PDB file of C-alpha atoms in Angstrom:
ATOM      1  CA  MET A  38     -38.793  38.071 -37.055  1.00  0.00           C
ATOM      2  CA  LYS A  39     -40.964  40.165 -34.872  1.00  0.00           C
ATOM      3  CA  SER A  40     -42.031  43.574 -36.092  1.00  0.00           C
ATOM      4  CA  ASN A  41     -41.597  46.733 -33.977  1.00  0.00           C
ATOM      5  CA  ILE A  42     -44.726  48.280 -35.584  1.00  0.00           C
ATOM      6  CA  SER A  43     -47.035  46.637 -33.117  1.00  0.00           C
ATOM      7  CA  SER A  44     -45.252  48.392 -30.202  1.00  0.00           C
ATOM      8  CA  ARG A  45     -45.505  51.806 -31.844  1.00  0.00           C
ATOM      9  CA  ILE A  46     -47.228  54.429 -29.649  1.00  0.00           C
ATOM     10  CA  GLU A  47     -49.802  56.813 -31.032  1.00  0.00           C
ATOM     11  CA  LEU A  48     -48.694  60.422 -30.524  1.00  0.00           C
ATOM     12  CA  ASP A  49     -50.921  63.372 -30.616  1.00  0.00           C
ATOM     13  CA  GLU A  50     -49.728  67.011 -31.333  1.00  0.00           C
ATOM     14  CA  LEU A  51     -49.002  67.671 -27.735  1.00  0.00           C
ATOM     15  CA  ASP A  52     -46.842  64.575 -27.384  1.00  0.00           C
ATOM     16  CA  ARG A  53     -44.951  65.676 -30.423  1.00  0.00           C
ATOM     17  CA  ARG A  54     -44.451  69.236 -29.098  1.00  0.00           C
ATOM     18  CA  ILE A  55     -43.182  67.755 -25.793  1.00  0.00           C
ATOM     19  CA  LEU A  56     -40.829  65.456 -27.575  1.00  0.00           C
ATOM     20  CA  GLU A  57     -39.487  68.146 -29.871  1.00  0.00           C
ATOM     21  CA  GLN A  58     -38.728  70.367 -26.978  1.00  0.00           C
ATOM     22  CA  LEU A  59     -37.181  67.704 -24.821  1.00  0.00           C
ATOM     23  CA  GLN A  60     -34.855  66.751 -27.867  1.00  0.00           C
ATOM     24  CA  VAL A  61     -33.714  70.361 -27.992  1.00  0.00           C
ATOM     25  CA  ASP A  62     -33.217  70.672 -24.129  1.00  0.00           C
ATOM     26  CA  CYS A  63     -34.058  67.862 -21.771  1.00  0.00           C
ATOM     27  CA  ALA A  64     -32.918  69.961 -18.752  1.00  0.00           C
ATOM     28  CA  LEU A  65     -36.044  72.107 -19.028  1.00  0.00           C
ATOM     29  CA  THR A  66     -38.091  72.239 -15.833  1.00  0.00           C
ATOM     30  CA  ASN A  67     -41.585  70.908 -16.005  1.00  0.00           C
ATOM     31  CA  GLN A  68     -42.833  74.454 -15.664  1.00  0.00           C
ATOM     32  CA  GLU A  69     -40.720  75.669 -18.603  1.00  0.00           C
ATOM     33  CA  LEU A  70     -41.585  72.715 -20.722  1.00  0.00           C
ATOM     34  CA  ALA A  71     -45.301  73.239 -20.152  1.00  0.00           C
ATOM     35  CA  SER A  72     -44.983  76.813 -20.983  1.00  0.00           C
ATOM     36  CA  ARG A  73     -43.196  76.087 -24.325  1.00  0.00           C
ATOM     37  CA  VAL A  74     -45.740  73.429 -25.263  1.00  0.00           C
ATOM     38  CA  HIS A  75     -48.669  75.400 -24.235  1.00  0.00           C
ATOM     39  CA  ALA A  76     -50.000  72.893 -21.750  1.00  0.00           C
ATOM     40  CA  SER A  77     -50.614  72.929 -17.991  1.00  0.00           C
ATOM     41  CA  PRO A  78     -47.787  71.717 -15.819  1.00  0.00           C
ATOM     42  CA  PRO A  79     -49.694  68.722 -14.469  1.00  0.00           C
ATOM     43  CA  THR A  80     -50.681  67.745 -17.946  1.00  0.00           C
ATOM     44  CA  CYS A  81     -47.196  68.083 -19.264  1.00  0.00           C
ATOM     45  CA  LEU A  82     -45.878  66.050 -16.367  1.00  0.00           C
ATOM     46  CA  ARG A  83     -48.352  63.313 -16.989  1.00  0.00           C
ATOM     47  CA  ARG A  84     -47.533  63.145 -20.750  1.00  0.00           C
ATOM     48  CA  VAL A  85     -43.778  63.005 -20.105  1.00  0.00           C
ATOM     49  CA  ARG A  86     -44.253  60.174 -17.602  1.00  0.00           C
ATOM     50  CA  ARG A  87     -46.434  58.251 -20.119  1.00  0.00           C
ATOM     51  CA  LEU A  88     -43.800  58.774 -22.791  1.00  0.00           C
ATOM     52  CA  VAL A  89     -41.069  57.424 -20.454  1.00  0.00           C
ATOM     53  CA  GLU A  90     -43.193  54.470 -19.366  1.00  0.00           C
ATOM     54  CA  ALA A  91     -44.046  53.609 -23.053  1.00  0.00           C
ATOM     55  CA  GLY A  92     -40.314  53.642 -23.852  1.00  0.00           C
ATOM     56  CA  VAL A  93     -40.668  56.569 -26.331  1.00  0.00           C
ATOM     57  CA  ILE A  94     -38.205  58.413 -24.126  1.00  0.00           C
ATOM     58  CA  GLU A  95     -35.409  55.879 -23.577  1.00  0.00           C
ATOM     59  CA  ARG A  96     -33.185  58.133 -21.376  1.00  0.00           C
ATOM     60  CA  GLN A  97     -32.173  61.792 -20.893  1.00  0.00           C
ATOM     61  CA  VAL A  98     -28.551  62.582 -21.283  1.00  0.00           C
ATOM     62  CA  ALA A  99     -26.056  65.468 -21.614  1.00  0.00           C
ATOM     63  CA  ILE A 100     -24.242  65.577 -24.873  1.00  0.00           C
ATOM     64  CA  LEU A 101     -20.609  66.397 -24.335  1.00  0.00           C
ATOM     65  CA  ALA A 102     -18.046  68.106 -26.503  1.00  0.00           C
ATOM     66  CA  PRO A 103     -15.304  65.507 -27.098  1.00  0.00           C
ATOM     67  CA  GLU A 104     -12.650  68.174 -27.938  1.00  0.00           C
ATOM     68  CA  LYS A 105     -13.192  69.889 -24.627  1.00  0.00           C
ATOM     69  CA  LEU A 106     -12.412  66.530 -22.969  1.00  0.00           C
ATOM     70  CA  GLY A 107      -9.329  65.665 -25.057  1.00  0.00           C
ATOM     71  CA  SER A 108     -11.140  62.947 -26.997  1.00  0.00           C
ATOM     72  CA  THR A 109     -10.511  64.220 -30.472  1.00  0.00           C
ATOM     73  CA  LEU A 110     -10.232  61.177 -32.743  1.00  0.00           C
ATOM     74  CA  THR A 111     -13.488  59.712 -34.162  1.00  0.00           C
ATOM     75  CA  ALA A 112     -13.248  56.343 -35.796  1.00  0.00           C
ATOM     76  CA  ILE A 113     -15.912  54.661 -37.910  1.00  0.00           C
ATOM     77  CA  ILE A 114     -14.887  51.065 -37.960  1.00  0.00           C
ATOM     78  CA  GLU A 115     -16.185  48.214 -40.196  1.00  0.00           C
ATOM     79  CA  ILE A 116     -15.779  44.747 -38.705  1.00  0.00           C
ATOM     80  CA  THR A 117     -16.216  41.488 -40.465  1.00  0.00           C
ATOM     81  CA  LEU A 118     -16.395  38.178 -38.620  1.00  0.00           C
ATOM     82  CA  ASP A 119     -15.253  34.819 -39.750  1.00  0.00           C
ATOM     83  CA  VAL A 120     -18.420  33.121 -38.642  1.00  0.00           C
ATOM     84  CA  GLN A 121     -21.774  34.830 -38.986  1.00  0.00           C
ATOM     85  CA  ALA A 122     -23.921  32.457 -36.977  1.00  0.00           C
ATOM     86  CA  ALA A 123     -26.391  34.235 -34.672  1.00  0.00           C
ATOM     87  CA  GLU A 124     -24.608  33.255 -31.523  1.00  0.00           C
ATOM     88  CA  SER A 125     -21.280  34.660 -32.911  1.00  0.00           C
ATOM     89  CA  LEU A 126     -22.838  37.890 -33.877  1.00  0.00           C
ATOM     90  CA  ASP A 127     -24.520  38.157 -30.413  1.00  0.00           C
ATOM     91  CA  SER A 128     -21.311  37.364 -28.566  1.00  0.00           C
ATOM     92  CA  PHE A 129     -19.296  40.051 -30.516  1.00  0.00           C
ATOM     93  CA  GLU A 130     -22.130  42.598 -29.734  1.00  0.00           C
ATOM     94  CA  ARG A 131     -22.044  41.636 -26.057  1.00  0.00           C
ATOM     95  CA  SER A 132     -18.195  42.091 -25.956  1.00  0.00           C
ATOM     96  CA  LEU A 133     -18.574  45.774 -26.977  1.00  0.00           C
ATOM     97  CA  VAL A 134     -21.163  46.723 -24.393  1.00  0.00           C
ATOM     98  CA  ASP A 135     -18.660  47.552 -21.679  1.00  0.00           C
ATOM     99  CA  GLU A 136     -16.079  49.091 -24.046  1.00  0.00           C
ATOM    100  CA  PRO A 137     -16.188  52.908 -23.097  1.00  0.00           C
ATOM    101  CA  ALA A 138     -14.635  54.091 -26.364  1.00  0.00           C
ATOM    102  CA  VAL A 139     -17.507  52.421 -28.368  1.00  0.00           C
ATOM    103  CA  LEU A 140     -20.287  55.008 -28.771  1.00  0.00           C
ATOM    104  CA  GLN A 141     -22.414  53.176 -31.353  1.00  0.00           C
ATOM    105  CA  CYS A 142     -22.572  49.557 -32.701  1.00  0.00           C
ATOM    106  CA  TYR A 143     -24.659  48.678 -35.639  1.00  0.00           C
ATOM    107  CA  ARG A 144     -25.253  45.128 -37.233  1.00  0.00           C
ATOM    108  CA  VAL A 145     -25.383  45.807 -40.903  1.00  0.00           C
ATOM    109  CA  SER A 146     -26.098  44.184 -44.189  1.00  0.00           C
ATOM    110  CA  PRO A 147     -24.737  43.833 -46.878  1.00  0.00           C
ATOM    111  CA  GLY A 148     -21.027  44.402 -46.537  1.00  0.00           C
ATOM    112  CA  PRO A 149     -19.323  44.195 -43.181  1.00  0.00           C
ATOM    113  CA  ASP A 150     -21.045  42.609 -40.217  1.00  0.00           C
ATOM    114  CA  PHE A 151     -20.812  45.663 -37.968  1.00  0.00           C
ATOM    115  CA  VAL A 152     -20.209  49.330 -38.179  1.00  0.00           C
ATOM    116  CA  VAL A 153     -18.972  50.799 -34.949  1.00  0.00           C
ATOM    117  CA  VAL A 154     -18.350  54.430 -34.091  1.00  0.00           C
ATOM    118  CA  ALA A 155     -15.635  54.978 -31.446  1.00  0.00           C
ATOM    119  CA  GLN A 156     -14.226  58.125 -29.802  1.00  0.00           C
ATOM    120  CA  VAL A 157     -10.677  58.128 -28.431  1.00  0.00           C
ATOM    121  CA  PRO A 158      -8.150  60.713 -27.432  1.00  0.00           C
ATOM    122  CA  ASP A 159      -5.447  59.805 -29.960  1.00  0.00           C
ATOM    123  CA  MET A 160      -3.880  57.193 -32.346  1.00  0.00           C
ATOM    124  CA  PRO A 161      -2.161  55.167 -29.596  1.00  0.00           C
ATOM    125  CA  ALA A 162      -5.636  54.976 -27.774  1.00  0.00           C
ATOM    126  CA  TYR A 163      -7.204  53.788 -31.085  1.00  0.00           C
ATOM    127  CA  HIS A 164      -4.624  51.090 -31.539  1.00  0.00           C
ATOM    128  CA  ALA A 165      -5.121  49.939 -27.873  1.00  0.00           C
ATOM    129  CA  LEU A 166      -8.929  49.806 -28.611  1.00  0.00           C
ATOM    130  CA  VAL A 167      -8.353  47.740 -31.772  1.00  0.00           C
ATOM    131  CA  ARG A 168      -6.135  45.240 -29.936  1.00  0.00           C
ATOM    132  CA  ARG A 169      -8.389  44.970 -26.954  1.00  0.00           C
ATOM    133  CA  ALA A 170     -11.839  44.897 -28.574  1.00  0.00           C
ATOM    134  CA  PHE A 171     -11.348  43.570 -32.066  1.00  0.00           C
ATOM    135  CA  THR A 172      -8.114  41.674 -32.995  1.00  0.00           C
ATOM    136  CA  ALA A 173      -7.915  39.815 -29.630  1.00  0.00           C
ATOM    137  CA  GLN A 174     -11.121  38.112 -30.585  1.00  0.00           C
ATOM    138  CA  ALA A 175     -10.596  34.909 -32.667  1.00  0.00           C
ATOM    139  CA  ASN A 176     -13.684  35.429 -34.713  1.00  0.00           C
ATOM    140  CA  VAL A 177     -12.735  38.868 -36.232  1.00  0.00           C
ATOM    141  CA  ARG A 178     -11.543  38.511 -39.786  1.00  0.00           C
ATOM    142  CA  ASN A 179     -11.201  42.140 -40.825  1.00  0.00           C
ATOM    143  CA  VAL A 180     -11.138  45.600 -39.344  1.00  0.00           C
ATOM    144  CA  ARG A 181     -11.384  48.528 -41.598  1.00  0.00           C
ATOM    145  CA  THR A 182     -11.406  52.025 -40.187  1.00  0.00           C
ATOM    146  CA  PHE A 183     -12.146  55.599 -41.428  1.00  0.00           C
ATOM    147  CA  PHE A 184     -11.127  58.554 -39.322  1.00  0.00           C
ATOM    148  CA  SER A 185     -13.311  61.572 -39.252  1.00  0.00           C
ATOM    149  CA  VAL A 186     -11.364  64.675 -40.401  1.00  0.00           C
ATOM    150  CA  HIS A 187     -14.376  67.020 -40.079  1.00  0.00           C
ATOM    151  CA  ARG A 188     -17.773  66.561 -38.679  1.00  0.00           C
ATOM    152  CA  SER A 189     -20.312  68.689 -40.562  1.00  0.00           C
ATOM    153  CA  LYS A 190     -23.360  67.408 -38.804  1.00  0.00           C
ATOM    154  CA  PHE A 191     -24.065  65.604 -35.552  1.00  0.00           C
ATOM    155  CA  GLU A 192     -27.630  65.353 -34.454  1.00  0.00           C
ATOM    156  CA  THR A 193     -29.482  63.229 -32.001  1.00  0.00           C
ATOM    157  CA  ARG A 194     -33.091  64.501 -32.756  1.00  0.00           C
ATOM    158  CA  ILE A 195     -35.643  62.152 -34.444  1.00  0.00           C
ATOM    159  CA  ASP A 196     -38.313  63.741 -36.580  1.00  0.00           C
ATOM    160  CA  VAL A 197     -41.519  63.593 -34.666  1.00  0.00           C
ATOM    161  CA  SER A 198     -43.815  65.294 -37.253  1.00  0.00           C
ATOM    162  CA  GLY A 199     -47.252  63.856 -37.535  1.00  0.00           C
ATOM    163  CA  PRO A 200     -48.291  61.216 -40.151  1.00  0.00           C
ATOM    164  CA  ASP A 201     -49.264  63.980 -42.592  1.00  0.00           C
ATOM    165  CA  GLY A 202     -45.746  65.428 -42.288  1.00  0.00           C
ATOM    166  CA  SER A 203     -46.876  68.491 -40.291  1.00  0.00           C
ATOM    167  CA  ALA A 204     -44.399  69.945 -37.830  1.00  0.00           C
ATOM    168  CA  ALA A 205     -44.876  69.498 -34.132  1.00  0.00           C
TER     169      ALA A 205
END
């Protein structure tokens, strides 16, 4: 198993300040970002490009409010497969890539094989998702779902403090 440690990029304090600001608001102009991190605009732009090219910044997105769009049911779904061979696990993961209701998919251990987070408008849409994405597959043994009744925290930010724990 290959370690991801070797692909880790070294970040200095400016990189960390940039990442912190972009995690709060990725719609900042380069000028605004440079001002907030106390760097010149050319330096800031060069650093952001480097972070993108290095894969530290995977993508920049807008986070939508599901309730404003009528998608009010969050399902946390545990899925256990009959066969846990690598090709079976990979095949199941691939089947979920194009499923729009699936927001996150994690291969986990121990316990179920996968934990999936899905966002759907209502219970009929959830049942359709389960039939389409899970129970229609011959290798799915068990589907167990938890429905969110209240979300007390939702965060996309990753701690970018330095190795000594200092804030950016």
